[in-house]
Short mmCIF file of C-alpha atoms in Angstrom, two decimals:
data_model
loop_
_atom_site.label_atom_id
_atom_site.label_comp_id
_atom_site.label_asym_id
_atom_site.label_seq_id
_atom_site.Cartn_x
_atom_site.Cartn_y
_atom_site.Cartn_z
CA MET A 1 132.20 -106.60 75.83
CA VAL A 2 136.20 -104.50 75.76
CA GLU A 3 134.95 -101.73 74.04
CA LYS A 4 131.80 -101.06 77.14
CA ARG A 5 134.92 -102.26 79.53
CA MET A 6 137.16 -99.24 78.05
CA SER A 7 133.91 -97.16 78.35
CA GLU A 8 133.99 -97.23 81.29
CA LYS A 9 137.82 -96.88 82.02
CA ALA A 10 137.11 -93.25 80.05
CA ASN A 11 134.10 -92.47 82.14
CA LYS A 12 136.13 -92.46 85.71
CA ILE A 13 139.26 -91.04 84.28
CA LEU A 14 136.97 -87.65 83.20
CA TYR A 15 134.77 -87.90 86.08
CA VAL A 16 138.45 -87.31 87.93
CA VAL A 17 139.44 -84.87 85.85
CA LEU A 18 135.88 -82.51 86.28
CA SER A 19 136.10 -83.42 89.85
CA LEU A 20 139.72 -82.58 90.50
CA LEU A 21 139.07 -79.21 88.50
CA LEU A 22 136.06 -78.43 89.95
CA ALA A 23 138.10 -78.59 93.16
CA VAL A 24 140.69 -75.35 92.05
CA ILE A 25 137.62 -73.73 90.85
CA PHE A 26 135.92 -73.85 94.52
CA TRP A 27 138.89 -72.96 96.31
CA LEU A 28 139.29 -70.05 94.17
CA TYR A 29 136.78 -68.61 94.68
CA VAL A 30 136.24 -69.71 98.32
CA ASP A 31 140.25 -67.93 98.92
CA THR A 32 138.44 -64.36 97.10
CA ALA A 33 134.94 -64.52 98.14
CA ASN A 34 136.30 -65.67 102.30
CA GLY A 35 139.21 -63.12 102.28
CA ASN A 36 142.03 -66.01 102.51
CA THR A 37 144.61 -63.80 103.34
CA MET A 38 148.48 -64.95 103.72
CA ARG A 39 151.39 -63.95 106.39
CA ARG A 40 154.56 -63.60 104.79
CA THR A 41 158.16 -61.65 106.70
CA PHE A 42 160.41 -59.53 105.18
CA SER A 43 163.47 -58.17 105.98
CA ASN A 44 166.66 -55.86 105.43
CA VAL A 45 163.60 -53.72 102.94
CA PRO A 46 165.60 -51.59 102.02
CA ILE A 47 163.86 -47.36 102.30
CA ASP A 48 164.29 -44.54 99.61
CA PHE A 49 164.91 -40.83 100.75
CA ILE A 50 163.06 -38.61 98.46
CA GLY A 51 164.84 -35.15 98.32
CA ALA A 52 168.47 -36.73 99.95
CA GLU A 53 169.76 -36.23 95.73
CA ASP A 54 167.78 -33.28 94.90
CA THR A 55 166.41 -30.62 97.66
CA LEU A 56 168.57 -31.47 100.41
CA PRO A 57 172.05 -30.41 98.43
CA SER A 58 169.94 -27.41 96.85
CA ARG A 59 169.59 -26.25 100.68
CA GLY A 60 172.88 -26.33 101.58
CA LEU A 61 171.96 -29.34 103.58
CA MET A 62 172.62 -33.73 102.75
CA LEU A 63 171.62 -36.44 104.63
CA SER A 64 174.83 -37.80 106.53
CA SER A 65 174.12 -40.69 108.59
CA GLY A 66 170.39 -42.86 108.51
CA GLY A 67 170.83 -43.04 105.27
CA ASP A 68 171.75 -47.51 104.88
CA ALA A 69 168.95 -47.99 107.78
CA THR A 70 166.71 -50.85 106.54
CA LEU A 71 163.55 -52.59 107.80
CA ASP A 72 161.79 -55.89 108.62
CA LEU A 73 158.68 -55.90 108.04
CA THR A 74 155.78 -58.50 108.35
CA LEU A 75 152.58 -58.22 105.56
CA SER A 76 150.26 -60.34 104.93
CA GLY A 77 146.87 -59.63 102.73
CA PRO A 78 145.41 -62.23 99.31
CA ARG A 79 147.48 -65.03 98.86
CA SER A 80 147.84 -64.61 95.04
CA ILE A 81 148.74 -61.35 95.69
CA ILE A 82 151.40 -62.12 99.24
CA SER A 83 153.24 -65.46 97.56
CA ASN A 84 153.66 -63.03 94.31
CA LEU A 85 155.53 -60.66 95.67
CA ARG A 86 159.44 -61.38 95.94
CA PRO A 87 161.83 -59.52 98.62
CA GLY A 88 162.65 -57.07 95.66
CA ASP A 89 159.73 -55.75 95.25
CA ILE A 90 158.85 -53.83 98.63
CA ARG A 91 160.66 -50.30 99.54
CA ALA A 92 159.97 -48.95 102.66
CA GLN A 93 160.22 -44.59 101.42
CA VAL A 94 160.76 -41.62 103.62
CA ASN A 95 160.60 -37.66 102.57
CA LEU A 96 162.97 -35.00 102.95
CA THR A 97 161.77 -32.51 100.90
CA GLY A 98 160.55 -30.61 104.44
CA ILE A 99 163.77 -30.10 105.92
CA ASN A 100 164.97 -27.06 105.41
CA ALA A 101 167.95 -26.77 108.66
CA ILE A 102 170.83 -29.09 110.46
CA GLY A 103 170.11 -31.52 112.83
CA PRO A 104 168.73 -35.12 113.72
CA TYR A 105 165.10 -35.81 112.32
CA SER A 106 163.03 -39.17 113.65
CA LEU A 107 160.74 -39.14 110.10
CA GLN A 108 157.89 -41.65 109.37
CA TRP A 109 157.90 -43.58 106.30
CA THR A 110 155.52 -45.72 104.26
CA LEU A 111 155.64 -48.39 102.02
CA LYS A 112 156.36 -48.62 98.11
CA THR A 113 154.85 -51.81 96.22
CA PRO A 114 155.27 -52.84 92.63
CA ASP A 115 152.74 -50.44 89.61
CA ASN A 116 150.22 -53.23 89.56
CA VAL A 117 149.39 -53.97 93.82
CA ASN A 118 147.00 -51.81 95.91
CA ASN A 119 148.84 -51.29 98.56
CA SER A 120 145.91 -51.43 100.80
CA ASP A 121 145.57 -54.30 99.73
CA ILE A 122 148.74 -55.29 102.08
CA ASN A 123 148.28 -54.60 105.75
CA VAL A 124 151.87 -54.11 107.80
CA GLU A 125 150.86 -56.63 111.06
CA ARG A 126 154.84 -55.60 111.90
CA SER A 127 157.60 -53.03 111.33
CA SER A 128 160.82 -53.53 113.24
CA LYS A 129 160.68 -49.47 113.17
CA GLY A 130 157.70 -46.96 113.40
CA THR A 131 159.61 -44.16 112.73
CA VAL A 132 163.50 -43.52 110.75
CA SER A 133 166.20 -41.70 112.68
CA ILE A 134 168.34 -39.75 110.40
CA GLN A 135 170.77 -36.61 110.78
CA VAL A 136 171.41 -33.87 108.67
CA THR A 137 173.86 -31.71 108.33
CA SER A 138 175.44 -28.84 105.97
CA LEU A 139 176.53 -30.07 102.00
CA TYR A 140 180.42 -28.88 101.45
CA SER A 141 182.10 -28.51 98.56
CA LYS A 142 185.11 -28.23 96.44
CA ASP A 143 186.43 -27.56 92.82
CA ILE A 144 189.15 -30.02 91.96
CA PRO A 145 191.30 -30.22 88.98
CA VAL A 146 191.34 -33.17 85.80
CA SER A 147 194.29 -34.29 85.19
CA VAL A 148 194.75 -36.24 81.74
CA SER A 149 197.62 -39.45 81.96
CA VAL A 150 198.34 -40.76 78.47
CA THR A 151 200.23 -44.22 78.95
CA GLY A 152 201.40 -45.81 75.61
CA ASN A 153 203.31 -45.03 72.53
CA VAL A 154 202.03 -44.61 69.00
CA GLN A 155 203.77 -46.14 66.10
CA GLU A 156 205.28 -43.98 62.84
CA PRO A 157 204.69 -42.14 61.37
CA TYR A 158 202.22 -40.96 64.00
CA VAL A 159 202.66 -38.19 66.98
CA TYR A 160 200.33 -37.92 70.09
CA MET A 161 199.87 -34.13 70.19
CA ALA A 162 200.08 -32.99 73.98
CA ASP A 163 199.90 -30.02 74.25
CA ARG A 164 196.24 -30.04 72.25
CA VAL A 165 194.98 -32.62 75.08
CA VAL A 166 191.00 -31.84 75.92
CA LYS A 167 189.31 -32.50 78.51
CA GLU A 168 185.30 -31.95 79.27
CA PRO A 169 184.71 -30.59 82.50
CA ALA A 170 188.23 -29.28 82.95
CA SER A 171 187.81 -29.61 86.82
CA VAL A 172 184.86 -31.64 88.93
CA THR A 173 182.71 -30.53 91.82
CA LEU A 174 182.76 -32.42 95.03
CA SER A 175 180.02 -32.55 98.13
CA GLY A 176 179.92 -34.45 101.51
CA MET A 177 180.20 -33.79 104.15
CA GLN A 178 183.78 -32.24 105.05
CA ASP A 179 186.54 -33.98 106.47
CA ASN A 180 185.51 -36.71 103.76
CA VAL A 181 185.40 -34.35 100.89
CA ASP A 182 189.14 -32.05 101.74
CA PRO A 183 191.57 -35.03 101.51
CA VAL A 184 191.09 -34.92 98.01
CA ALA A 185 193.66 -32.93 95.48
CA SER A 186 192.76 -34.00 92.31
CA ALA A 187 190.96 -36.36 89.94
CA ARG A 188 192.76 -38.34 87.14
CA VAL A 189 192.37 -40.16 84.15
CA VAL A 190 193.85 -42.34 82.31
CA VAL A 191 193.85 -42.79 78.43
CA ASP A 192 195.53 -45.20 76.89
CA ILE A 193 196.94 -44.93 73.30
CA THR A 194 198.72 -47.72 72.68
CA ASP A 195 199.12 -48.09 68.83
CA ALA A 196 196.06 -45.28 68.25
CA THR A 197 195.84 -43.99 64.84
CA ASP A 198 193.28 -41.11 64.58
CA THR A 199 192.57 -38.94 67.68
CA ILE A 200 191.26 -40.13 70.27
CA SER A 201 187.47 -38.96 72.62
CA GLN A 202 185.47 -40.57 74.50
CA GLU A 203 184.30 -40.59 77.71
CA TYR A 204 186.33 -42.30 80.75
CA SER A 205 186.25 -42.56 84.68
CA TYR A 206 189.00 -41.41 86.99
CA GLU A 207 190.55 -41.59 89.97
CA LEU A 208 191.02 -39.34 93.33
CA LEU A 209 193.87 -38.49 94.21
CA ASP A 210 194.82 -36.60 96.91
CA ALA A 211 198.01 -33.99 97.75
CA ASP A 212 200.86 -36.45 97.03
CA GLY A 213 199.52 -38.26 93.89
CA ASN A 214 198.13 -41.28 95.66
CA VAL A 215 195.21 -42.99 94.91
CA LEU A 216 192.07 -42.40 97.00
CA GLU A 217 188.88 -44.41 97.97
CA VAL A 218 186.01 -41.99 99.72
CA GLN A 219 182.76 -42.20 101.63
CA GLN A 220 179.38 -40.38 101.19
CA VAL A 221 180.39 -37.73 98.43
CA ARG A 222 178.33 -37.00 96.01
CA PHE A 223 180.02 -35.75 91.64
CA SER A 224 178.57 -32.86 90.43
CA ASP A 225 179.67 -35.03 87.22
CA GLN A 226 180.82 -38.49 86.97
CA LYS A 227 182.56 -39.13 83.52
CA ILE A 228 184.71 -36.65 81.95
CA THR A 229 185.13 -36.38 77.71
CA VAL A 230 188.94 -36.69 76.85
CA THR A 231 190.36 -35.45 73.38
CA VAL A 232 193.61 -36.60 72.34
CA PRO A 233 195.09 -35.46 69.43
CA ILE A 234 196.81 -38.05 67.43
CA TYR A 235 198.13 -36.83 64.18
CA MET A 236 200.06 -38.06 60.92
CA VAL A 237 203.42 -36.92 60.75
CA LYS A 238 203.99 -36.24 56.81
CA THR A 239 206.73 -34.83 54.21
CA LEU A 240 205.76 -32.32 52.02
CA ASP A 241 206.31 -32.02 48.44
CA LEU A 242 206.63 -28.88 47.57
CA LYS A 243 205.55 -27.96 43.80
CA VAL A 244 205.43 -24.60 41.66
CA ASP A 245 203.33 -24.15 38.46
CA LEU A 246 206.45 -22.78 36.29
CA LYS A 247 204.21 -21.63 33.17
CA GLU A 248 206.03 -20.82 29.69
CA SER A 249 206.02 -19.86 26.64
CA PRO A 250 207.61 -18.23 23.66
CA GLY A 251 210.85 -17.27 24.77
CA SER A 252 210.45 -18.13 27.99
CA ARG A 253 210.13 -22.52 27.51
CA LEU A 254 211.34 -24.88 31.20
CA ALA A 255 213.90 -26.50 28.41
CA ASN A 256 215.64 -22.71 28.49
CA VAL A 257 215.28 -22.85 31.74
CA LYS A 258 217.27 -24.95 35.06
CA TRP A 259 215.46 -23.49 38.02
CA ASP A 260 215.51 -25.44 41.71
CA LEU A 261 213.01 -25.47 45.24
CA GLN A 262 214.83 -25.37 49.07
CA PRO A 263 213.16 -26.75 50.83
CA ASN A 264 211.83 -28.92 48.24
CA THR A 265 210.31 -30.97 50.89
CA ILE A 266 208.44 -29.67 54.42
CA THR A 267 207.50 -32.05 57.03
CA VAL A 268 203.91 -31.41 58.63
CA THR A 269 201.29 -33.31 61.69
CA GLY A 270 198.00 -33.00 60.56
CA ASP A 271 194.35 -34.97 61.24
CA PRO A 272 195.75 -37.92 58.92
CA LEU A 273 191.85 -38.29 57.29
CA SER A 274 193.18 -35.17 55.80
CA LEU A 275 197.05 -35.66 54.90
CA GLU A 276 196.83 -39.32 53.40
CA THR A 277 195.42 -38.11 50.31
CA ILE A 278 197.85 -35.50 50.46
CA ASP A 279 201.86 -35.59 48.62
CA GLU A 280 202.90 -32.27 47.77
CA ILE A 281 202.00 -28.77 49.18
CA ASP A 282 201.30 -26.29 45.70
CA LEU A 283 203.04 -22.64 45.99
CA GLY A 284 201.07 -21.44 42.63
CA GLU A 285 201.91 -20.10 39.60
CA VAL A 286 205.66 -18.80 37.93
CA ASP A 287 204.93 -17.12 34.58
CA LEU A 288 208.33 -17.28 33.10
CA SER A 289 207.77 -14.56 30.93
CA THR A 290 207.49 -12.29 33.44
CA LEU A 291 211.18 -12.79 34.86
CA TYR A 292 212.70 -10.11 32.83
CA SER A 293 216.54 -12.35 33.99
CA ASP A 294 217.78 -14.55 36.18
CA ASP A 295 215.52 -14.68 39.58
CA VAL A 296 215.27 -15.59 43.79
CA ARG A 297 211.82 -15.20 44.77
CA GLU A 298 210.33 -16.59 48.13
CA LEU A 299 207.78 -18.30 47.74
CA ASP A 300 205.18 -18.65 50.70
CA ILE A 301 204.15 -22.47 52.24
CA LYS A 302 200.97 -22.89 53.03
CA LEU A 303 199.69 -24.92 54.78
CA PRO A 304 197.22 -28.15 54.55
CA ALA A 305 193.96 -27.32 56.58
CA GLY A 306 195.23 -28.36 59.90
CA CYS A 307 198.19 -29.09 59.34
CA GLU A 308 201.59 -27.56 61.54
CA ASN A 309 204.85 -26.91 60.24
CA SER A 310 207.39 -29.31 62.02
CA SER A 311 210.37 -28.66 59.91
CA GLY A 312 209.71 -24.53 60.95
CA TYR A 313 209.90 -23.16 57.40
CA LYS A 314 207.37 -20.98 56.57
CA THR A 315 208.59 -20.13 52.78
CA THR A 316 211.23 -20.68 50.18
CA LEU A 317 213.43 -19.62 47.69
CA LEU A 318 212.81 -20.20 44.06
CA SER A 319 216.27 -20.07 42.17
CA ILE A 320 215.30 -19.06 38.00
CA LYS A 321 218.47 -19.52 36.13
CA PHE A 322 218.22 -18.78 31.50
CA HIS A 323 219.88 -20.51 29.25
CA GLY A 324 220.72 -20.93 25.45
CA LEU A 325 219.14 -17.64 25.24
CA THR A 326 219.49 -13.55 24.70
CA THR A 327 217.40 -11.19 24.51
CA ARG A 328 216.36 -7.34 22.73
CA SER A 329 214.51 -4.38 22.43
CA PHE A 330 212.24 -3.22 19.64
CA SER A 331 210.04 0.12 19.44
CA VAL A 332 206.01 -1.51 17.92
CA THR A 333 204.09 0.86 16.94
CA ASN A 334 201.63 -2.24 14.94
CA ILE A 335 199.25 -1.74 18.28
CA GLN A 336 195.51 -3.50 17.17
CA SER A 337 192.02 -4.32 19.42
CA VAL A 338 189.91 -7.32 19.85
CA GLY A 339 186.69 -7.87 21.38
CA THR A 340 185.40 -4.37 20.91
CA SER A 341 181.37 -3.89 19.66
CA GLU A 342 179.61 -2.88 16.77
CA SER A 343 178.91 -0.17 18.13
CA GLN A 344 182.28 1.60 19.86
CA ARG A 345 185.69 1.41 18.44
CA PHE A 346 188.89 1.81 20.79
CA ASP A 347 191.62 4.62 19.00
CA PRO A 348 194.99 4.01 21.14
CA ILE A 349 196.00 6.88 23.39
CA THR A 350 199.78 5.17 22.87
CA THR A 351 201.27 5.47 19.93
CA VAL A 352 204.66 3.62 20.09
CA LYS A 353 205.38 0.95 22.30
CA ASP A 354 208.63 0.12 23.58
CA VAL A 355 209.69 -4.16 23.87
CA VAL A 356 211.82 -6.49 25.45
CA LEU A 357 211.74 -9.85 23.07
CA ARG A 358 214.05 -13.20 24.83
CA GLY A 359 214.79 -15.85 22.23
CA PRO A 360 216.79 -18.02 20.58
CA ALA A 361 220.15 -16.24 18.99
CA GLU A 362 219.45 -17.24 15.91
CA ASP A 363 216.50 -16.47 15.30
CA LEU A 364 216.43 -12.81 17.43
CA GLU A 365 218.31 -11.08 14.98
CA GLN A 366 215.94 -12.21 11.63
CA VAL A 367 213.09 -10.82 14.08
CA THR A 368 212.04 -6.98 12.46
CA GLU A 369 209.49 -4.34 13.38
CA GLU A 370 207.29 -5.71 11.37
CA ASP A 371 206.99 -8.95 12.61
CA ILE A 372 205.71 -8.45 15.99
CA ARG A 373 202.28 -6.69 16.68
CA ILE A 374 200.59 -5.51 20.90
CA VAL A 375 197.24 -6.71 21.05
CA VAL A 376 194.26 -5.33 23.16
CA ASP A 377 192.24 -7.15 23.91
CA LEU A 378 188.38 -5.91 25.58
CA ARG A 379 185.94 -7.99 25.14
CA GLU A 380 185.01 -7.47 29.36
CA ILE A 381 185.59 -3.70 28.97
CA THR A 382 181.55 -2.74 28.28
CA ASN A 383 182.51 1.17 29.43
CA ASP A 384 182.81 4.45 27.08
CA GLY A 385 185.91 5.98 27.91
CA THR A 386 190.26 6.28 28.65
CA ILE A 387 191.18 2.43 29.81
CA GLN A 388 194.34 0.60 30.16
CA PRO A 389 193.89 -2.22 29.69
CA PRO A 390 197.16 -5.43 29.51
CA ALA A 391 198.46 -5.33 26.59
CA THR A 392 199.78 -9.30 24.60
CA VAL A 393 202.78 -8.90 21.87
CA LEU A 394 202.85 -10.89 19.75
CA VAL A 395 205.85 -12.11 16.86
CA ASP A 396 204.44 -13.58 14.06
CA GLY A 397 206.90 -16.50 12.57
CA TYR A 398 208.85 -17.35 15.30
CA SER A 399 207.62 -19.51 17.54
CA GLU A 400 210.07 -19.40 19.74
CA VAL A 401 210.40 -15.88 20.12
CA GLY A 402 208.21 -14.12 23.22
CA ALA A 403 207.97 -10.76 24.74
CA VAL A 404 209.46 -10.57 28.51
CA GLY A 405 208.21 -9.23 31.00
CA THR A 406 204.23 -6.95 31.57
CA TYR A 407 202.32 -3.52 28.84
CA THR A 408 199.78 -1.82 29.14
CA VAL A 409 198.14 0.05 26.00
CA THR A 410 197.05 3.58 27.31
CA GLY A 411 193.99 4.04 24.77
CA LYS A 412 189.69 5.73 24.60
CA ILE A 413 186.81 3.40 23.64
CA ILE A 414 184.44 6.06 21.70
CA SER A 415 180.62 4.87 20.68
CA ARG A 416 180.21 5.32 17.01
#
């Protein structure tokens, strides 16, 4: 008996559910088949003016009044459509592309609905306006310069390069009614560089100023650019050592040289990414054997790429003094060549060469002409004919004695 009563109760519940489901299906069928409609009012429907932002300005015209107009609409249509419309789904459109002159206009509007709604399914039963009244006037344009105002301070060792600020564009075109545009004298971008450690480059909004520098709020004005790209260079300030490479050789040892650079440092400003890994500037090489005696020479200071000279020095003076050495002259006849091919020979035209040797006095006193050789390296020369290549002076048996100056030997290369 209990099982029978439970079965009857379940059947009743199933019957009720099926009845409700059939009722809903029947209602939806009737609603669709019989065209059951719904009426709904939308207030303050916005109006889009087609051509106001492009077509009219291209013709030197502008919409001066009526652009803020709205409509109150009563729409009807299938309940499934009207009930699902949100206030923002309904808009009106007015086409201005046919206007070519200033003046008042009264224009028809059209209804704009979402893409998934067919306009033919909706009826406009009532509207607050049959047409929209507007006024079109001449468009007045004016170019105003852009200035950059930098606030804040960077920390050492960085510096703000005020003379290298770049703004793009450098001016902005304002368009609108002359009474609204004329009071504007300039546009100002404010950039905060507080604690910046690298160049700042980004887009900024700007404010409009009158001739006295007061900030203006303008209405119904178009701008050629909404943002200004500003680049504010932030450089690193760094002191770099000046370095010179002194090439030593027999008779020109660093142990026998006192040298000095004045100045020996220079302060530069530049891109932090470049300067972070640089601690010195290499001034190049000076071959001590080319100096006959004490010398002072001016060396150019070549700055790292992208850097500026903050110290002002473009050159430095290198002072070189020799000590513990003496010089002695010899006439050398032992002239040799290396590097000729088996099918060539070198015939010296120069048979004797005066050379100057430098070294400790006790060594130079023992050197004789027989200890000195002049060697010509011909490995890079392949053509026959008269040549005058550089020559190397060698002193056999005396490692601290060497030639001073540069030498050449004239001779011929002859094919055998």
